[in-house]
């Protein structure tokens, strides 16, 4: 292991791992799977809106008190938020640095063009940007109420209905969820390859799982604004 020229010390294992392409891909894969697990749970929670305002509001309240009395009110919720924030930052940082590393390693011209990649692969970068911007808007809209006119703290059901009663709320959410579906479709399979789960024998099963996850999550999340727009939820 080479010495760090700035400190004269051998770099730590974590620093060496993070400095390598394999390490960054591993961080990207693990952080992506953490966020995917959260999305599955979040989607299931969102679907409670179909059981009425009382049950949805009760679920939102439960999120704030889960773990009591061992955990103080909102401690568990904030713990989840911190883990998710760390996953988002790690995922975005590793993706950006891998992208820059790939650009620097790319020769100026190609003698032969590579075969065209799938639509999901070619839009991963823009999809990530769209999802990052959506996350900021989503928090300001339904968590803090900063960009939500008429936001009512403690009334999550009504706040959701209000958001999806506006054309811009629906457009922003639907575009983001379509980007999410494409991101998951490629990202899940890519993470499996990075973590050594993929193989020729499992390739078809992994791609089928990735497609199924992308479809279920997209439909699950999109069903809420569609239900509001059609009057199923009001």
Coordinates of C-alpha atoms in Angstrom, one line a residue:
X1 CA 0.0 0.0 0.0
X2 CA 1.5 3.3 -1.1
X3 CA 2.2 6.1 1.4
X4 CA 0.0 9.3 1.3
X5 CA 2.4 12.0 0.0
X6 CA 0.6 14.7 2.0
X7 CA 0.7 13.0 5.4
X8 CA 3.5 10.4 5.0
X9 CA 1.2 7.8 6.3
X10 CA -0.4 4.7 4.8
X11 CA -4.0 5.5 3.8
X12 CA -6.7 3.7 5.7
X13 CA -8.6 0.8 4.1
X14 CA -11.7 2.9 3.9
X15 CA -9.8 5.7 2.0
X16 CA -8.2 3.2 -0.3
X17 CA -11.6 1.6 -1.0
X18 CA -13.3 4.9 -1.7
X19 CA -10.4 6.0 -3.9
X20 CA -10.9 3.0 -6.2
X21 CA -13.4 2.6 -9.0
X22 CA -14.6 -0.7 -7.5
X23 CA -15.0 1.0 -4.1
X24 CA -17.1 3.8 -5.5
X25 CA -19.3 1.4 -7.4
X26 CA -19.8 -0.7 -4.3
X27 CA -20.8 2.4 -2.3
X28 CA -23.2 3.4 -5.1
X29 CA -24.7 -0.1 -5.1
X30 CA -25.2 -0.4 -1.4
X31 CA -26.6 3.1 -1.0
X32 CA -28.9 2.5 -3.9
X33 CA -30.2 -0.7 -2.3
X34 CA -30.8 1.1 1.0
X35 CA -32.9 3.7 -0.8
X36 CA -34.7 1.0 -2.7
X37 CA -35.7 -0.7 0.5
X38 CA -37.0 2.6 1.8
X39 CA -39.0 3.2 -1.4
X40 CA -40.8 -0.2 -1.0
X41 CA -41.8 0.7 2.5
X42 CA -42.7 4.2 1.6
X43 CA -44.9 3.0 -1.3
X44 CA -46.8 0.6 1.0
X45 CA -47.4 3.4 3.4
X46 CA -48.6 5.7 0.7
X47 CA -51.2 3.1 -0.4
X48 CA -52.9 3.5 3.0
X49 CA -54.5 6.7 1.6
X50 CA -57.0 4.4 -0.2
X51 CA -58.4 3.4 3.2
X52 CA -59.5 6.9 4.1
X53 CA -58.3 10.0 5.9
X54 CA -58.4 8.5 9.4
X55 CA -56.2 5.5 8.7
X56 CA -53.7 7.6 6.6
X57 CA -53.4 10.3 9.2
X58 CA -53.0 7.6 11.9
X59 CA -50.2 6.0 9.9
X60 CA -48.5 9.4 9.6
X61 CA -48.8 9.9 13.3
X62 CA -47.4 6.4 14.0
X63 CA -44.3 7.3 12.0
X64 CA -43.5 10.0 14.6
X65 CA -44.0 7.9 17.6
X66 CA -42.7 4.5 16.4
X67 CA -40.2 3.0 18.9
X68 CA -41.8 4.7 22.0
X69 CA -41.3 4.5 24.9
X70 CA -37.7 3.3 24.3
X71 CA -37.2 6.0 21.6
X72 CA -38.4 9.6 22.2
X73 CA -41.0 11.0 19.8
X74 CA -39.6 11.4 16.3
X75 CA -36.2 9.9 17.2
X76 CA -36.7 6.9 15.1
X77 CA -38.0 9.0 12.2
X78 CA -35.0 11.3 12.4
X79 CA -32.7 8.2 12.5
X80 CA -34.2 7.0 9.3
X81 CA -33.9 10.4 7.8
X82 CA -30.2 10.6 8.7
X83 CA -29.5 7.1 7.2
X84 CA -31.4 8.1 4.0
X85 CA -29.6 11.4 3.7
X86 CA -26.2 9.6 4.1
X87 CA -27.3 7.1 1.4
X88 CA -28.4 9.9 -1.0
X89 CA -25.2 11.9 -0.5
X90 CA -23.0 8.7 -0.9
X91 CA -25.0 7.6 -4.0
X92 CA -24.8 11.0 -5.7
X93 CA -21.2 11.7 -4.9
X94 CA -20.0 8.3 -6.1
X95 CA -22.1 8.6 -9.3
X96 CA -20.7 12.0 -10.0
X97 CA -17.1 11.0 -9.3
X98 CA -17.4 7.8 -11.4
X99 CA -18.9 9.9 -14.2
X100 CA -16.0 12.4 -14.1
X101 CA -13.5 9.5 -13.9
X102 CA -15.1 7.9 -17.0
X103 CA -14.9 11.2 -19.0
X104 CA -11.2 11.7 -18.1
X105 CA -10.4 8.1 -19.2
X106 CA -12.3 8.4 -22.4
X107 CA -10.2 9.0 -25.6
X108 CA -10.9 12.0 -27.7
X109 CA -12.4 10.0 -30.6
X110 CA -13.5 6.4 -31.3
X111 CA -12.7 4.4 -34.3
X112 CA -15.9 2.4 -33.8
X113 CA -19.0 3.5 -32.0
X114 CA -20.2 1.3 -29.2
X115 CA -23.6 -0.3 -29.6
X116 CA -26.4 1.9 -28.4
X117 CA -27.3 1.3 -24.8
X118 CA -30.9 1.0 -23.4
X119 CA -33.0 4.0 -22.8
X120 CA -32.7 3.5 -19.1
X121 CA -28.9 3.4 -19.2
X122 CA -28.6 6.5 -21.4
X123 CA -30.9 8.5 -19.0
X124 CA -29.5 7.4 -15.7
X125 CA -27.6 10.6 -15.2
X126 CA -30.5 12.9 -16.1
X127 CA -32.9 10.6 -14.2
X128 CA -30.7 11.1 -11.1
X129 CA -30.8 14.9 -11.4
X130 CA -34.6 14.8 -11.9
X131 CA -35.0 12.7 -8.8
X132 CA -32.7 14.9 -6.7
X133 CA -34.6 18.0 -7.7
X134 CA -37.9 16.2 -7.0
X135 CA -36.7 15.1 -3.6
X136 CA -36.1 18.7 -2.6
X137 CA -39.5 19.8 -3.9
X138 CA -41.3 16.8 -2.3
X139 CA -39.9 17.7 1.1
X140 CA -40.7 21.4 0.8
X141 CA -44.2 20.5 -0.4
X142 CA -45.4 17.7 2.0
X143 CA -42.9 17.8 4.9
X144 CA -42.2 21.4 5.7
X145 CA -45.1 22.9 3.6
X146 CA -42.7 25.7 2.4
X147 CA -44.0 25.6 -1.2
X148 CA -47.5 24.3 -0.4
X149 CA -50.1 27.0 -0.2
X150 CA -52.7 26.1 2.5
X151 CA -50.4 23.5 4.1
X152 CA -52.0 22.1 7.3
X153 CA -49.6 20.6 9.8
X154 CA -51.0 17.4 11.2
X155 CA -53.3 16.8 8.2
X156 CA -51.2 14.7 5.8
X157 CA -54.3 13.3 4.0
X158 CA -55.6 16.7 3.1
X159 CA -52.2 18.0 2.1
X160 CA -51.7 15.1 -0.3
X161 CA -55.1 15.7 -1.9
X162 CA -54.3 19.4 -2.2
X163 CA -51.0 18.7 -3.9
X164 CA -52.5 16.3 -6.5
X165 CA -55.5 18.7 -7.1
X166 CA -53.0 21.0 -8.9
X167 CA -51.8 20.4 -12.4
X168 CA -48.2 21.2 -11.6
X169 CA -48.2 18.9 -8.6
X170 CA -49.3 16.0 -10.8
X171 CA -46.8 16.8 -13.6
X172 CA -43.8 17.1 -11.2
X173 CA -44.8 13.8 -9.4
X174 CA -45.6 11.8 -12.5
X175 CA -42.4 12.8 -14.4
X176 CA -40.3 12.0 -11.3
X177 CA -41.9 8.6 -10.8
X178 CA -41.3 7.7 -14.4
X179 CA -37.7 8.7 -14.0
X180 CA -37.6 6.6 -10.8
X181 CA -38.9 3.5 -12.6
X182 CA -36.2 3.8 -15.3
X183 CA -33.5 4.4 -12.6
X184 CA -34.6 1.3 -10.6
X185 CA -34.8 -0.8 -13.7
X186 CA -31.2 -0.3 -14.6
X187 CA -29.8 0.4 -11.1
X188 CA -31.0 -2.8 -9.5
X189 CA -29.4 -5.0 -12.1
X190 CA -26.2 -2.9 -12.1
X191 CA -26.0 -3.1 -8.3
X192 CA -26.3 -6.9 -8.5
X193 CA -23.4 -7.0 -10.9
X194 CA -21.3 -4.8 -8.7
X195 CA -21.9 -6.8 -5.6
X196 CA -21.1 -10.1 -7.4
X197 CA -24.6 -11.5 -7.4
X198 CA -24.9 -11.4 -11.1
X199 CA -23.9 -14.2 -13.4
X200 CA -25.0 -15.6 -16.8
X201 CA -27.2 -18.1 -15.1
X202 CA -28.9 -15.4 -13.0
X203 CA -28.9 -12.6 -15.6
X204 CA -32.5 -13.2 -16.8
X205 CA -33.9 -13.6 -13.3
X206 CA -32.1 -10.4 -12.1
X207 CA -33.4 -8.4 -15.1
X208 CA -36.9 -9.8 -14.6
X209 CA -36.7 -8.8 -10.9
X210 CA -35.5 -5.3 -11.8
X211 CA -38.3 -4.8 -14.3
X212 CA -40.9 -6.1 -11.8
X213 CA -39.6 -3.8 -9.0
X214 CA -39.6 -0.8 -11.4
X215 CA -43.1 -1.5 -12.5
X216 CA -44.6 -2.2 -9.1
X217 CA -43.0 0.9 -7.5
X218 CA -43.9 3.2 -10.4
X219 CA -47.5 2.0 -10.5
X220 CA -47.8 2.1 -6.7
X221 CA -46.6 5.7 -6.4
X222 CA -48.4 6.9 -9.5
X223 CA -51.7 5.4 -8.3
X224 CA -52.0 8.1 -5.6
X225 CA -52.1 11.2 -7.9
X226 CA -54.2 9.3 -10.4
X227 CA -56.7 8.4 -7.7
X228 CA -57.0 12.1 -6.6
X229 CA -57.3 13.2 -10.2
X230 CA -60.1 10.7 -10.9
X231 CA -61.9 11.4 -7.6
X232 CA -61.3 8.0 -6.1
X233 CA -59.5 9.8 -3.3
X234 CA -60.9 13.1 -2.3

